[in-house]
Amino acid sequence: MKYAQITGWGKCIPPASITNDEISQIVETNDEWISTRTGIRARRVSHVSTAELATVAAQNALDCAGIEGKDVDLVLLATCTPSTMVANTASLVQKNIGAVGAAACDTNAACSGFLYAMQLATAQIRTGMIKRAVVIAAERMTWYVNWAKRDSAVLFGDGAGAVVLEASDEPSGLLASKIGCDTEDRNILHIANCGTDLNKYEPIGPSDLMFEGREIFKRAVKGMSQACDDVLSQAQLSLEDINVLVPHQANLRIIQAIQQKLNIEDEKVMVNIDKYGNTSAATIAIALCEAVENGLIKPESNIMSAAFGAGLTWAASYIKWGNRVTPINPPSASLPPCDKTGLELIAHSVSACKEA
């Protein structure tokens, strides 16, 4: 049975940002309130669609792997903010990167989406059904934010990350994984006024993102910790064997709680929530890229990753890195210039939320 080695990685970070001080112009809050409770100091706002974010990340991952889109058998996009529902957004990304004839599919497990997608693509490679896949996580969460609600308005940002998986005889890539869903309290994190449950004859208005922070914190720490224990057991590893922890970037306190439960030192934990906020499925994909770029991930590193999201989905994965930590080719894709600030990009949505 083949392994699904990670041979390419790429990201897409929108240029416009909103700092905590700037967001205090929208809702009653301040930098101290946000940063001490979440670890977030800024978040990015996209001026382009989810498909465009995903395309840039995917192309840069292909460049890194030294392959072209035509070499890919599967384009799998993890997102809960697709550009279009029908046709799926992955099909547009497939077209944009020239992956002619490749299967294209969206998957939605919210913040756990990247790890879910990694498992799905890895399984297809390991069983011999495909040879190469590009797995992308892209989100435009600021599109859904209700800017009148402080508790959730300060949390989310936009971005994308991607990896290329290729069949290999080398024992590397995703080697152990545990995914699941705790539906007992799925209502504590959801967007209520979106989907076919709506009465289409009534006005939709601003998105109604429901977010019960305390309950989410408790369930996130419990679910992610238990999943990590399960994965370590599958892989027959001890905590001492883990070189890097790449957790979902939802809240610094959650990251620290997971870190404490796993007894992992600070220097082994990848944290970038301060720069980007919670980009849902994209957080781990972006963090994985930056962990390589920053030298945190080294050849043959043992990586533990965990996530928790709406549903309430959860996931944990053990990833064995290969020998290469430098791109074969430099990234060639980038977003078009943006002539607006982050606040200017969301101005219309802010007005709509305040009027609702």
Short mmCIF file of C-alpha atoms in Angstrom, two decimals:
data_model
loop_
_atom_site.label_atom_id
_atom_site.label_comp_id
_atom_site.label_asym_id
_atom_site.label_seq_id
_atom_site.Cartn_x
_atom_site.Cartn_y
_atom_site.Cartn_z
CA MET A 1 0.00 0.00 0.00
CA LYS A 2 1.30 3.44 -0.97
CA TYR A 3 1.67 6.42 1.34
CA ALA A 4 0.39 9.94 0.59
CA GLN A 5 3.45 12.14 1.01
CA ILE A 6 3.14 15.92 1.26
CA THR A 7 5.29 17.21 -1.60
CA GLY A 8 3.97 20.76 -1.94
CA TRP A 9 2.50 23.46 0.25
CA GLY A 10 1.18 26.93 -0.47
CA LYS A 11 -0.96 29.68 1.04
CA CYS A 12 -2.91 32.78 0.13
CA ILE A 13 -3.14 35.68 2.59
CA PRO A 14 -5.34 38.66 1.59
CA PRO A 15 -3.46 41.96 1.85
CA ALA A 16 -6.14 43.99 3.66
CA SER A 17 -6.34 43.66 7.42
CA ILE A 18 -8.34 44.97 10.36
CA THR A 19 -6.55 45.47 13.66
CA ASN A 20 -8.23 45.26 17.05
CA ASP A 21 -8.06 49.03 17.38
CA GLU A 22 -9.80 49.39 14.02
CA ILE A 23 -12.53 46.89 14.84
CA SER A 24 -13.28 48.91 17.96
CA GLN A 25 -14.69 51.53 15.55
CA ILE A 26 -17.40 49.00 14.61
CA VAL A 27 -18.35 47.29 17.89
CA GLU A 28 -17.86 48.24 21.52
CA THR A 29 -14.53 46.59 22.27
CA ASN A 30 -10.80 47.30 22.48
CA ASP A 31 -7.46 45.64 21.83
CA GLU A 32 -7.01 44.51 25.43
CA TRP A 33 -10.46 42.85 25.59
CA ILE A 34 -9.89 40.94 22.35
CA SER A 35 -6.23 39.98 22.73
CA THR A 36 -6.48 38.78 26.34
CA ARG A 37 -9.52 36.60 25.61
CA THR A 38 -8.56 35.26 22.19
CA GLY A 39 -4.92 36.00 21.35
CA ILE A 40 -6.08 37.78 18.17
CA ARG A 41 -4.57 41.16 17.27
CA ALA A 42 -5.60 41.41 13.60
CA ARG A 43 -7.51 39.55 10.92
CA ARG A 44 -7.41 39.61 7.10
CA VAL A 45 -10.34 40.59 4.86
CA SER A 46 -10.49 39.27 1.31
CA HIS A 47 -11.32 41.46 -1.67
CA VAL A 48 -11.75 38.37 -3.87
CA SER A 49 -13.89 35.23 -3.81
CA THR A 50 -13.21 31.99 -1.96
CA ALA A 51 -12.43 30.34 -5.31
CA GLU A 52 -9.72 32.92 -6.02
CA LEU A 53 -8.16 32.45 -2.59
CA ALA A 54 -8.20 28.69 -3.11
CA THR A 55 -6.73 28.97 -6.61
CA VAL A 56 -3.70 30.99 -5.45
CA ALA A 57 -2.98 28.61 -2.57
CA ALA A 58 -3.37 25.56 -4.82
CA GLN A 59 -1.14 26.95 -7.57
CA ASN A 60 1.58 27.83 -5.09
CA ALA A 61 1.41 24.32 -3.63
CA LEU A 62 1.76 22.88 -7.15
CA ASP A 63 4.79 25.13 -7.77
CA CYS A 64 6.32 23.94 -4.52
CA ALA A 65 5.83 20.31 -5.56
CA GLY A 66 7.25 20.94 -9.02
CA ILE A 67 4.18 19.62 -10.84
CA GLU A 68 1.42 21.08 -13.01
CA GLY A 69 -2.33 21.01 -12.67
CA LYS A 70 -2.63 18.39 -15.42
CA ASP A 71 -0.76 15.96 -13.18
CA VAL A 72 -3.47 16.08 -10.48
CA ASP A 73 -6.19 13.43 -10.12
CA LEU A 74 -8.26 15.10 -7.38
CA VAL A 75 -8.98 18.67 -6.31
CA LEU A 76 -10.55 18.61 -2.84
CA LEU A 77 -11.63 21.90 -1.28
CA ALA A 78 -12.50 22.19 2.41
CA THR A 79 -14.72 25.23 2.97
CA CYS A 80 -17.87 26.37 4.71
CA THR A 81 -17.88 29.61 2.70
CA PRO A 82 -17.99 28.41 -0.93
CA SER A 83 -18.17 30.89 -3.79
CA THR A 84 -21.02 28.86 -5.25
CA MET A 85 -22.94 25.83 -4.00
CA VAL A 86 -23.83 24.65 -7.50
CA ALA A 87 -21.50 24.09 -9.23
CA ASN A 88 -19.12 23.29 -6.41
CA THR A 89 -16.28 25.75 -5.88
CA ALA A 90 -13.62 23.07 -6.31
CA SER A 91 -14.64 22.71 -9.96
CA LEU A 92 -13.69 26.35 -10.62
CA VAL A 93 -10.37 25.87 -8.83
CA GLN A 94 -9.79 22.77 -10.95
CA LYS A 95 -10.34 24.85 -14.07
CA ASN A 96 -8.15 27.71 -12.84
CA ILE A 97 -5.12 25.49 -12.11
CA GLY A 98 -5.48 23.47 -15.31
CA ALA A 99 -6.24 20.16 -13.60
CA VAL A 100 -8.11 18.95 -16.69
CA GLY A 101 -10.33 15.97 -15.98
CA ALA A 102 -9.44 15.73 -12.29
CA ALA A 103 -12.21 14.94 -9.85
CA ALA A 104 -13.34 18.09 -8.02
CA CYS A 105 -15.30 18.19 -4.79
CA ASP A 106 -16.09 20.52 -1.89
CA THR A 107 -16.25 19.20 1.67
CA ASN A 108 -17.66 21.04 4.69
CA ALA A 109 -16.64 20.14 8.21
CA ALA A 110 -16.19 23.79 9.24
CA CYS A 111 -12.97 24.34 11.19
CA SER A 112 -12.10 20.62 11.03
CA GLY A 113 -12.43 20.65 7.25
CA PHE A 114 -8.76 20.52 6.28
CA LEU A 115 -8.04 17.46 8.41
CA TYR A 116 -11.21 15.78 7.16
CA ALA A 117 -10.14 16.47 3.56
CA MET A 118 -6.61 15.25 4.23
CA GLN A 119 -7.97 11.92 5.45
CA LEU A 120 -10.29 11.57 2.45
CA ALA A 121 -7.57 12.29 -0.11
CA THR A 122 -4.98 10.16 1.71
CA ALA A 123 -7.34 7.19 1.74
CA GLN A 124 -7.79 7.40 -2.04
CA ILE A 125 -4.05 7.52 -2.62
CA ARG A 126 -3.27 4.71 -0.20
CA THR A 127 -5.81 2.40 -1.82
CA GLY A 128 -4.41 3.12 -5.28
CA MET A 129 -7.49 4.90 -6.63
CA ILE A 130 -5.51 8.07 -7.43
CA LYS A 131 -1.85 9.11 -7.50
CA ARG A 132 -1.93 12.84 -6.82
CA ALA A 133 -4.28 15.23 -5.03
CA VAL A 134 -4.29 18.88 -4.13
CA VAL A 135 -6.08 19.45 -0.84
CA ILE A 136 -7.12 23.05 -0.21
CA ALA A 137 -8.77 24.85 2.67
CA ALA A 138 -10.14 28.29 1.82
CA GLU A 139 -12.51 30.53 3.74
CA ARG A 140 -14.08 33.95 3.44
CA MET A 141 -15.49 34.04 6.95
CA THR A 142 -15.85 37.82 7.06
CA TRP A 143 -18.65 37.44 4.51
CA TYR A 144 -20.79 35.78 7.22
CA VAL A 145 -19.84 37.90 10.21
CA ASN A 146 -22.58 39.87 11.93
CA TRP A 147 -20.65 43.02 12.76
CA ALA A 148 -23.21 44.03 15.39
CA LYS A 149 -22.27 41.06 17.62
CA ARG A 150 -19.05 41.66 19.48
CA ASP A 151 -18.45 38.09 20.67
CA SER A 152 -18.21 36.70 17.15
CA ALA A 153 -17.34 39.80 15.09
CA VAL A 154 -13.81 39.98 16.49
CA LEU A 155 -12.92 36.34 15.83
CA PHE A 156 -12.89 35.57 12.13
CA GLY A 157 -10.70 36.26 9.12
CA ASP A 158 -10.10 35.15 5.54
CA GLY A 159 -7.38 33.10 3.86
CA ALA A 160 -6.40 29.82 2.23
CA GLY A 161 -3.78 27.09 2.39
CA ALA A 162 -3.12 23.96 0.35
CA VAL A 163 -0.96 20.85 0.13
CA VAL A 164 -0.11 18.46 -2.68
CA LEU A 165 -0.25 14.76 -1.80
CA GLU A 166 1.56 12.23 -3.97
CA ALA A 167 1.74 8.45 -3.83
CA SER A 168 5.05 7.34 -2.33
CA ASP A 169 6.77 4.24 -0.98
CA GLU A 170 8.23 6.34 1.83
CA PRO A 171 6.28 6.08 5.12
CA SER A 172 5.22 9.72 5.34
CA GLY A 173 2.19 11.99 5.12
CA LEU A 174 -0.96 11.35 7.13
CA LEU A 175 -0.22 8.13 9.02
CA ALA A 176 -2.93 8.16 11.70
CA SER A 177 -6.18 10.09 11.97
CA LYS A 178 -9.35 10.29 14.02
CA ILE A 179 -12.35 12.32 12.88
CA GLY A 180 -15.81 12.53 14.35
CA CYS A 181 -18.77 14.71 15.25
CA ASP A 182 -20.49 15.48 18.56
CA THR A 183 -24.04 16.47 17.60
CA GLU A 184 -25.45 16.73 21.12
CA ASP A 185 -25.05 20.51 21.18
CA ARG A 186 -24.56 21.33 17.51
CA ASN A 187 -26.60 24.52 17.99
CA ILE A 188 -23.89 26.26 20.04
CA LEU A 189 -21.95 27.10 16.87
CA HIS A 190 -23.90 27.59 13.67
CA ILE A 191 -25.26 30.05 11.13
CA ALA A 192 -29.01 29.89 11.44
CA ASN A 193 -30.28 31.94 8.51
CA CYS A 194 -28.47 30.13 5.72
CA GLY A 195 -29.47 27.06 3.70
CA THR A 196 -32.69 25.48 2.47
CA ASP A 197 -34.26 25.51 5.95
CA LEU A 198 -34.98 29.18 5.25
CA ASN A 199 -38.35 30.43 4.12
CA LYS A 200 -37.23 31.83 0.78
CA TYR A 201 -40.08 34.35 0.75
CA GLU A 202 -38.72 36.15 3.79
CA PRO A 203 -35.75 38.53 3.65
CA ILE A 204 -32.51 36.98 4.85
CA GLY A 205 -30.68 40.04 6.20
CA PRO A 206 -27.22 39.80 7.82
CA SER A 207 -25.96 36.33 8.65
CA ASP A 208 -26.94 35.15 12.11
CA LEU A 209 -23.80 33.43 13.40
CA MET A 210 -24.54 31.81 16.76
CA PHE A 211 -21.50 31.40 19.01
CA GLU A 212 -21.55 30.20 22.65
CA GLY A 213 -17.93 30.68 23.61
CA ARG A 214 -17.80 28.93 27.00
CA GLU A 215 -19.49 25.74 25.81
CA ILE A 216 -17.36 25.71 22.67
CA PHE A 217 -14.20 26.04 24.75
CA LYS A 218 -15.07 23.06 26.96
CA ARG A 219 -16.08 20.80 24.10
CA ALA A 220 -13.15 21.87 21.92
CA VAL A 221 -10.54 21.02 24.55
CA LYS A 222 -12.20 17.71 25.41
CA GLY A 223 -12.82 16.61 21.82
CA MET A 224 -9.41 17.58 20.49
CA SER A 225 -7.53 16.08 23.44
CA GLN A 226 -9.34 12.75 23.19
CA ALA A 227 -8.79 12.63 19.44
CA CYS A 228 -5.07 13.29 19.90
CA ASP A 229 -4.84 10.46 22.45
CA ASP A 230 -6.55 8.13 19.99
CA VAL A 231 -4.18 9.10 17.18
CA LEU A 232 -1.09 8.61 19.34
CA SER A 233 -2.35 5.16 20.22
CA GLN A 234 -2.98 4.32 16.54
CA ALA A 235 0.51 5.46 15.58
CA GLN A 236 2.11 3.81 18.62
CA LEU A 237 3.76 7.08 19.56
CA SER A 238 4.37 8.78 22.88
CA LEU A 239 4.07 12.51 23.54
CA GLU A 240 7.87 12.70 23.53
CA ASP A 241 7.89 11.61 19.90
CA ILE A 242 5.93 14.68 18.74
CA ASN A 243 8.15 17.42 17.29
CA VAL A 244 5.48 19.95 16.30
CA LEU A 245 1.89 20.72 17.28
CA VAL A 246 -0.16 22.52 14.60
CA PRO A 247 -3.55 23.17 16.19
CA HIS A 248 -6.63 24.89 14.84
CA GLN A 249 -6.24 28.63 15.43
CA ALA A 250 -9.56 29.51 17.06
CA ASN A 251 -8.54 30.87 20.43
CA LEU A 252 -5.13 31.11 22.12
CA ARG A 253 -6.61 29.79 25.36
CA ILE A 254 -7.83 26.65 23.60
CA ILE A 255 -4.41 26.17 22.01
CA GLN A 256 -2.73 26.55 25.41
CA ALA A 257 -5.17 24.11 27.03
CA ILE A 258 -4.46 21.48 24.35
CA GLN A 259 -0.75 22.14 24.67
CA GLN A 260 -0.94 21.65 28.44
CA LYS A 261 -2.91 18.41 28.14
CA LEU A 262 -0.39 17.05 25.64
CA ASN A 263 2.54 18.40 27.69
CA ILE A 264 4.19 20.00 24.66
CA GLU A 265 6.73 22.81 25.03
CA ASP A 266 6.04 26.31 23.70
CA GLU A 267 8.75 26.11 21.06
CA LYS A 268 7.04 23.09 19.48
CA VAL A 269 3.66 24.79 18.99
CA MET A 270 2.75 26.68 15.82
CA VAL A 271 0.70 29.79 16.65
CA ASN A 272 -0.31 32.50 14.17
CA ILE A 273 -3.79 33.40 15.43
CA ASP A 274 -2.50 36.84 16.41
CA LYS A 275 -2.07 37.76 12.73
CA TYR A 276 -5.06 36.12 11.07
CA GLY A 277 -7.77 35.32 13.61
CA ASN A 278 -9.90 32.23 13.03
CA THR A 279 -9.94 31.36 9.32
CA SER A 280 -11.98 28.19 9.97
CA ALA A 281 -10.81 25.26 7.80
CA ALA A 282 -7.90 27.32 6.47
CA THR A 283 -6.20 27.81 9.85
CA ILE A 284 -4.30 24.51 9.94
CA ALA A 285 -3.44 24.66 6.24
CA ILE A 286 -1.96 28.15 6.61
CA ALA A 287 -0.23 27.28 9.88
CA LEU A 288 1.31 24.16 8.33
CA CYS A 289 2.78 26.27 5.52
CA GLU A 290 4.18 28.83 7.92
CA ALA A 291 5.59 26.14 10.21
CA VAL A 292 7.67 24.91 7.27
CA GLU A 293 8.62 28.44 6.20
CA ASN A 294 9.69 29.34 9.76
CA GLY A 295 11.81 26.21 10.19
CA LEU A 296 9.58 24.73 12.88
CA ILE A 297 8.91 21.71 10.67
CA LYS A 298 12.14 19.95 9.76
CA PRO A 299 12.85 16.88 7.62
CA GLU A 300 11.06 13.81 9.04
CA SER A 301 9.26 15.82 11.74
CA ASN A 302 6.44 14.13 13.64
CA ILE A 303 3.49 16.53 13.53
CA MET A 304 0.31 16.41 15.59
CA SER A 305 -2.65 18.49 14.44
CA ALA A 306 -6.12 18.89 15.92
CA ALA A 307 -9.26 20.86 15.14
CA PHE A 308 -12.80 21.45 16.35
CA GLY A 309 -15.63 23.11 14.45
CA ALA A 310 -19.32 23.64 13.89
CA GLY A 311 -21.33 20.48 13.82
CA LEU A 312 -19.66 19.85 16.27
CA THR A 313 -16.92 18.23 14.19
CA TRP A 314 -13.53 17.29 15.57
CA ALA A 315 -10.36 15.80 14.17
CA ALA A 316 -6.79 14.92 15.03
CA SER A 317 -4.02 13.76 12.74
CA TYR A 318 -0.46 12.49 12.92
CA ILE A 319 1.57 13.64 9.93
CA LYS A 320 5.07 12.40 9.19
CA TRP A 321 6.94 14.99 7.15
CA GLY A 322 9.19 13.91 4.29
CA ASN A 323 12.79 14.91 3.63
CA ARG A 324 12.18 18.13 1.72
CA VAL A 325 11.34 21.44 3.42
CA THR A 326 12.15 23.79 0.55
CA PRO A 327 10.03 24.42 -2.58
CA ILE A 328 11.12 22.95 -5.91
CA ASN A 329 9.84 26.12 -7.58
CA PRO A 330 8.99 29.49 -5.97
CA PRO A 331 5.31 30.49 -5.71
CA SER A 332 4.01 32.00 -8.94
CA ALA A 333 0.44 32.94 -7.98
CA SER A 334 -0.75 36.02 -6.16
CA LEU A 335 -3.94 37.99 -5.67
CA PRO A 336 -4.76 41.11 -7.70
CA PRO A 337 -3.96 44.38 -5.91
CA CYS A 338 -6.46 45.69 -3.39
CA ASP A 339 -7.06 49.45 -3.28
CA LYS A 340 -9.23 49.40 -0.15
CA THR A 341 -8.54 49.05 3.55
CA GLY A 342 -10.05 46.25 5.58
CA LEU A 343 -12.62 48.62 7.07
CA GLU A 344 -13.58 49.89 3.63
CA LEU A 345 -14.11 46.34 2.37
CA ILE A 346 -16.63 45.55 5.09
CA ALA A 347 -18.31 48.98 5.26
CA HIS A 348 -21.47 47.88 3.42
CA SER A 349 -21.87 44.76 5.60
CA VAL A 350 -21.37 46.82 8.75
CA SER A 351 -24.13 49.22 7.71
CA ALA A 352 -26.51 46.35 6.92
CA CYS A 353 -25.88 44.73 10.31
CA LYS A 354 -26.48 47.93 12.21
CA GLU A 355 -29.70 48.61 10.33
CA ALA A 356 -31.08 45.10 10.89
#
